[in-house]
Amino acid sequence: MSLLRVLGRPMLASIFIAGGLDTLRHPDRVAGLAEPVVRPVTDRLRALPDRTEDSVRLNGAVQVAAGLLLATGRMSRPAALAIAATLVPTTLAAHRFWEEEDSGDKSQHRIHFLKNLGLLGGLLIAADDTGGRPSVLWRSRHAAHDLRREAHIARRAFKAG
């Protein structure tokens, strides 16, 4: 594993571990902000908890667990996708800059919205990072190609023999 991955993954994960822990401990701090986003999602997905505080706690737990996986390099690709999935509703709930009237608040929320957008981009890159190893898709395509080639050679040998 490259030094950049060894250092970069824990750096990227750190904000989600810290934020997730804070959300687990104090869901009431963000439940009010999350309500407009959580309610429509929980109405569509019955598997999610009905109470906003429970949904917020679940979001925090996913960020902590996936953040630890990403930081340690274990199952880092699905962990990055899981964090990315939690970041979208978090950003939409907490940084609704388009609804702010005060220009100072609007500017701060826009900055945090764009910061989260940048983090989302980093998570998507991490989710695509195979660590220098070929992806499962690449390996399966090449295995299928090799099988076709071997079958063609076997057919030619059978016809010649």
mmCIF file of C-alpha atoms in Angstrom:
data_model
loop_
_atom_site.group_PDB
_atom_site.id
_atom_site.type_symbol
_atom_site.label_atom_id
_atom_site.label_comp_id
_atom_site.label_asym_id
_atom_site.label_seq_id
_atom_site.Cartn_x
_atom_site.Cartn_y
_atom_site.Cartn_z
ATOM 1 C CA MET A 1 0.000 0.000 0.000
ATOM 2 C CA SER A 2 1.353 3.386 -0.909
ATOM 3 C CA LEU A 3 2.255 5.976 1.699
ATOM 4 C CA LEU A 4 -0.403 8.304 0.276
ATOM 5 C CA ARG A 5 -3.121 5.735 0.965
ATOM 6 C CA VAL A 6 -1.762 4.942 4.432
ATOM 7 C CA LEU A 7 -1.877 8.639 5.363
ATOM 8 C CA GLY A 8 -4.812 9.820 3.257
ATOM 9 C CA ARG A 9 -7.477 7.333 4.290
ATOM 10 C CA PRO A 10 -7.270 8.067 8.033
ATOM 11 C CA MET A 11 -7.172 11.798 7.277
ATOM 12 C CA LEU A 12 -10.323 11.542 5.174
ATOM 13 C CA ALA A 13 -12.026 9.316 7.744
ATOM 14 C CA SER A 14 -11.173 11.469 10.779
ATOM 15 C CA ILE A 15 -13.907 14.068 10.270
ATOM 16 C CA PHE A 16 -16.551 11.354 9.927
ATOM 17 C CA ILE A 17 -15.391 9.450 12.999
ATOM 18 C CA ALA A 18 -15.360 12.623 15.119
ATOM 19 C CA GLY A 19 -18.651 13.921 13.733
ATOM 20 C CA GLY A 20 -20.322 10.525 14.003
ATOM 21 C CA LEU A 21 -19.269 10.152 17.642
ATOM 22 C CA ASP A 22 -20.613 13.607 18.440
ATOM 23 C CA THR A 23 -23.901 12.772 16.732
ATOM 24 C CA LEU A 24 -24.173 9.492 18.643
ATOM 25 C CA ARG A 25 -23.626 11.282 21.948
ATOM 26 C CA HIS A 26 -25.805 14.323 21.240
ATOM 27 C CA PRO A 27 -28.406 13.558 18.543
ATOM 28 C CA ASP A 28 -30.608 16.365 19.849
ATOM 29 C CA ARG A 29 -28.094 18.941 18.551
ATOM 30 C CA VAL A 30 -28.791 18.030 14.935
ATOM 31 C CA ALA A 31 -32.254 16.445 15.072
ATOM 32 C CA GLY A 32 -33.998 19.779 14.508
ATOM 33 C CA LEU A 33 -31.921 20.511 11.429
ATOM 34 C CA ALA A 34 -32.313 16.961 10.148
ATOM 35 C CA GLU A 35 -36.111 16.836 10.445
ATOM 36 C CA PRO A 36 -36.906 18.288 6.964
ATOM 37 C CA VAL A 37 -34.609 15.735 5.315
ATOM 38 C CA VAL A 38 -35.206 12.725 7.569
ATOM 39 C CA ARG A 39 -39.012 12.792 7.427
ATOM 40 C CA PRO A 40 -39.361 12.337 3.617
ATOM 41 C CA VAL A 41 -36.679 9.636 3.587
ATOM 42 C CA THR A 42 -38.190 7.625 6.460
ATOM 43 C CA ASP A 43 -41.623 7.881 4.819
ATOM 44 C CA ARG A 44 -40.218 6.155 1.730
ATOM 45 C CA LEU A 45 -37.866 3.682 3.434
ATOM 46 C CA ARG A 46 -39.691 1.753 6.125
ATOM 47 C CA ALA A 47 -36.471 0.065 7.307
ATOM 48 C CA LEU A 48 -35.265 3.353 8.812
ATOM 49 C CA PRO A 49 -36.304 4.424 12.313
ATOM 50 C CA ASP A 50 -39.361 6.680 12.588
ATOM 51 C CA ARG A 51 -37.934 9.039 15.188
ATOM 52 C CA THR A 52 -35.572 11.682 13.848
ATOM 53 C CA GLU A 53 -33.184 11.231 16.807
ATOM 54 C CA ASP A 54 -32.887 7.506 16.041
ATOM 55 C CA SER A 55 -32.245 8.178 12.350
ATOM 56 C CA VAL A 56 -29.607 10.743 13.280
ATOM 57 C CA ARG A 57 -27.978 8.226 15.665
ATOM 58 C CA LEU A 58 -27.989 5.582 12.923
ATOM 59 C CA ASN A 59 -26.348 8.059 10.560
ATOM 60 C CA GLY A 60 -23.673 8.781 13.181
ATOM 61 C CA ALA A 61 -23.101 5.071 13.844
ATOM 62 C CA VAL A 62 -22.606 4.384 10.139
ATOM 63 C CA GLN A 63 -20.130 7.268 9.916
ATOM 64 C CA VAL A 64 -18.130 5.976 12.897
ATOM 65 C CA ALA A 65 -18.085 2.331 11.789
ATOM 66 C CA ALA A 66 -17.357 3.073 8.138
ATOM 67 C CA GLY A 67 -14.847 5.758 9.136
ATOM 68 C CA LEU A 68 -12.916 3.259 11.232
ATOM 69 C CA LEU A 69 -12.945 0.758 8.366
ATOM 70 C CA LEU A 70 -11.749 3.412 5.928
ATOM 71 C CA ALA A 71 -9.055 4.646 8.327
ATOM 72 C CA THR A 72 -7.669 1.143 8.838
ATOM 73 C CA GLY A 73 -7.882 0.225 5.157
ATOM 74 C CA ARG A 74 -10.273 -2.680 5.791
ATOM 75 C CA MET A 75 -13.117 -2.858 3.295
ATOM 76 C CA SER A 76 -12.245 0.727 2.456
ATOM 77 C CA ARG A 77 -14.194 0.856 -0.808
ATOM 78 C CA PRO A 78 -17.593 -0.096 0.642
ATOM 79 C CA ALA A 79 -16.796 1.997 3.730
ATOM 80 C CA ALA A 80 -16.212 5.067 1.564
ATOM 81 C CA LEU A 81 -19.512 4.444 -0.232
ATOM 82 C CA ALA A 82 -21.335 4.080 3.085
ATOM 83 C CA ILE A 83 -19.926 7.369 4.345
ATOM 84 C CA ALA A 84 -20.806 9.036 1.042
ATOM 85 C CA ALA A 85 -24.388 7.806 1.428
ATOM 86 C CA THR A 86 -24.581 9.398 4.889
ATOM 87 C CA LEU A 87 -22.940 12.620 3.770
ATOM 88 C CA VAL A 88 -25.629 13.528 1.249
ATOM 89 C CA PRO A 89 -28.541 13.828 3.713
ATOM 90 C CA THR A 90 -26.236 15.356 6.327
ATOM 91 C CA THR A 91 -25.223 18.093 3.904
ATOM 92 C CA LEU A 92 -28.759 18.705 2.690
ATOM 93 C CA ALA A 93 -30.010 18.989 6.271
ATOM 94 C CA ALA A 94 -27.278 21.091 7.831
ATOM 95 C CA HIS A 95 -26.162 23.434 5.057
ATOM 96 C CA ARG A 96 -29.229 24.713 3.248
ATOM 97 C CA PHE A 97 -27.554 27.963 2.190
ATOM 98 C CA TRP A 98 -30.267 28.713 -0.367
ATOM 99 C CA GLU A 99 -32.772 29.191 2.472
ATOM 100 C CA GLU A 100 -30.648 31.646 4.485
ATOM 101 C CA GLU A 101 -31.621 35.314 4.553
ATOM 102 C CA ASP A 102 -28.524 36.729 6.281
ATOM 103 C CA SER A 103 -25.621 37.078 3.839
ATOM 104 C CA GLY A 104 -23.060 36.053 6.472
ATOM 105 C CA ASP A 105 -24.943 32.871 7.367
ATOM 106 C CA LYS A 106 -25.573 32.172 3.709
ATOM 107 C CA SER A 107 -21.861 32.473 2.962
ATOM 108 C CA GLN A 108 -20.879 30.177 5.852
ATOM 109 C CA HIS A 109 -23.420 27.522 4.875
ATOM 110 C CA ARG A 110 -22.320 27.724 1.232
ATOM 111 C CA ILE A 111 -18.693 27.185 2.304
ATOM 112 C CA HIS A 112 -19.652 24.140 4.394
ATOM 113 C CA PHE A 113 -21.878 22.819 1.612
ATOM 114 C CA LEU A 114 -19.000 23.053 -0.862
ATOM 115 C CA LYS A 115 -16.583 21.542 1.690
ATOM 116 C CA ASN A 116 -18.902 18.566 2.048
ATOM 117 C CA LEU A 117 -19.166 18.357 -1.723
ATOM 118 C CA GLY A 118 -15.356 18.161 -1.853
ATOM 119 C CA LEU A 119 -15.362 15.463 0.842
ATOM 120 C CA LEU A 120 -17.960 13.570 -1.181
ATOM 121 C CA GLY A 121 -15.643 13.723 -4.173
ATOM 122 C CA GLY A 122 -12.777 12.368 -2.077
ATOM 123 C CA LEU A 123 -14.983 9.558 -0.821
ATOM 124 C CA LEU A 124 -15.998 8.647 -4.361
ATOM 125 C CA ILE A 125 -12.335 8.524 -5.374
ATOM 126 C CA ALA A 126 -11.593 6.342 -2.318
ATOM 127 C CA ALA A 127 -14.511 4.086 -3.247
ATOM 128 C CA ASP A 128 -12.984 3.595 -6.688
ATOM 129 C CA ASP A 129 -9.417 3.082 -5.407
ATOM 130 C CA THR A 130 -8.351 -0.526 -5.749
ATOM 131 C CA GLY A 131 -5.021 0.019 -4.045
ATOM 132 C CA GLY A 132 -3.093 -0.732 -7.220
ATOM 133 C CA ARG A 133 -4.729 -4.145 -7.598
ATOM 134 C CA PRO A 134 -7.011 -4.871 -10.529
ATOM 135 C CA SER A 135 -10.693 -4.518 -9.746
ATOM 136 C CA VAL A 136 -13.067 -7.474 -9.652
ATOM 137 C CA LEU A 137 -14.624 -6.277 -12.905
ATOM 138 C CA TRP A 138 -11.218 -6.120 -14.629
ATOM 139 C CA ARG A 139 -10.234 -9.572 -13.332
ATOM 140 C CA SER A 140 -13.535 -11.114 -14.415
ATOM 141 C CA ARG A 141 -13.275 -9.605 -17.917
ATOM 142 C CA HIS A 142 -9.752 -10.888 -18.318
ATOM 143 C CA ALA A 143 -10.664 -14.321 -16.957
ATOM 144 C CA ALA A 144 -13.520 -14.523 -19.494
ATOM 145 C CA HIS A 145 -11.169 -13.420 -22.271
ATOM 146 C CA ASP A 146 -8.605 -16.046 -21.240
ATOM 147 C CA LEU A 147 -11.306 -18.745 -21.181
ATOM 148 C CA ARG A 148 -12.463 -17.798 -24.678
ATOM 149 C CA ARG A 149 -8.875 -17.918 -25.935
ATOM 150 C CA GLU A 150 -8.263 -21.302 -24.313
ATOM 151 C CA ALA A 151 -11.528 -22.647 -25.781
ATOM 152 C CA HIS A 152 -10.512 -21.408 -29.236
ATOM 153 C CA ILE A 153 -7.103 -23.078 -28.956
ATOM 154 C CA ALA A 154 -8.723 -26.305 -27.734
ATOM 155 C CA ARG A 155 -11.176 -26.263 -30.691
ATOM 156 C CA ARG A 156 -8.348 -25.755 -33.158
ATOM 157 C CA ALA A 157 -6.316 -28.546 -31.573
ATOM 158 C CA PHE A 158 -9.356 -30.865 -31.634
ATOM 159 C CA LYS A 159 -9.991 -30.133 -35.341
ATOM 160 C CA ALA A 160 -6.319 -30.636 -36.213
ATOM 161 C CA GLY A 161 -6.093 -33.886 -34.253
#
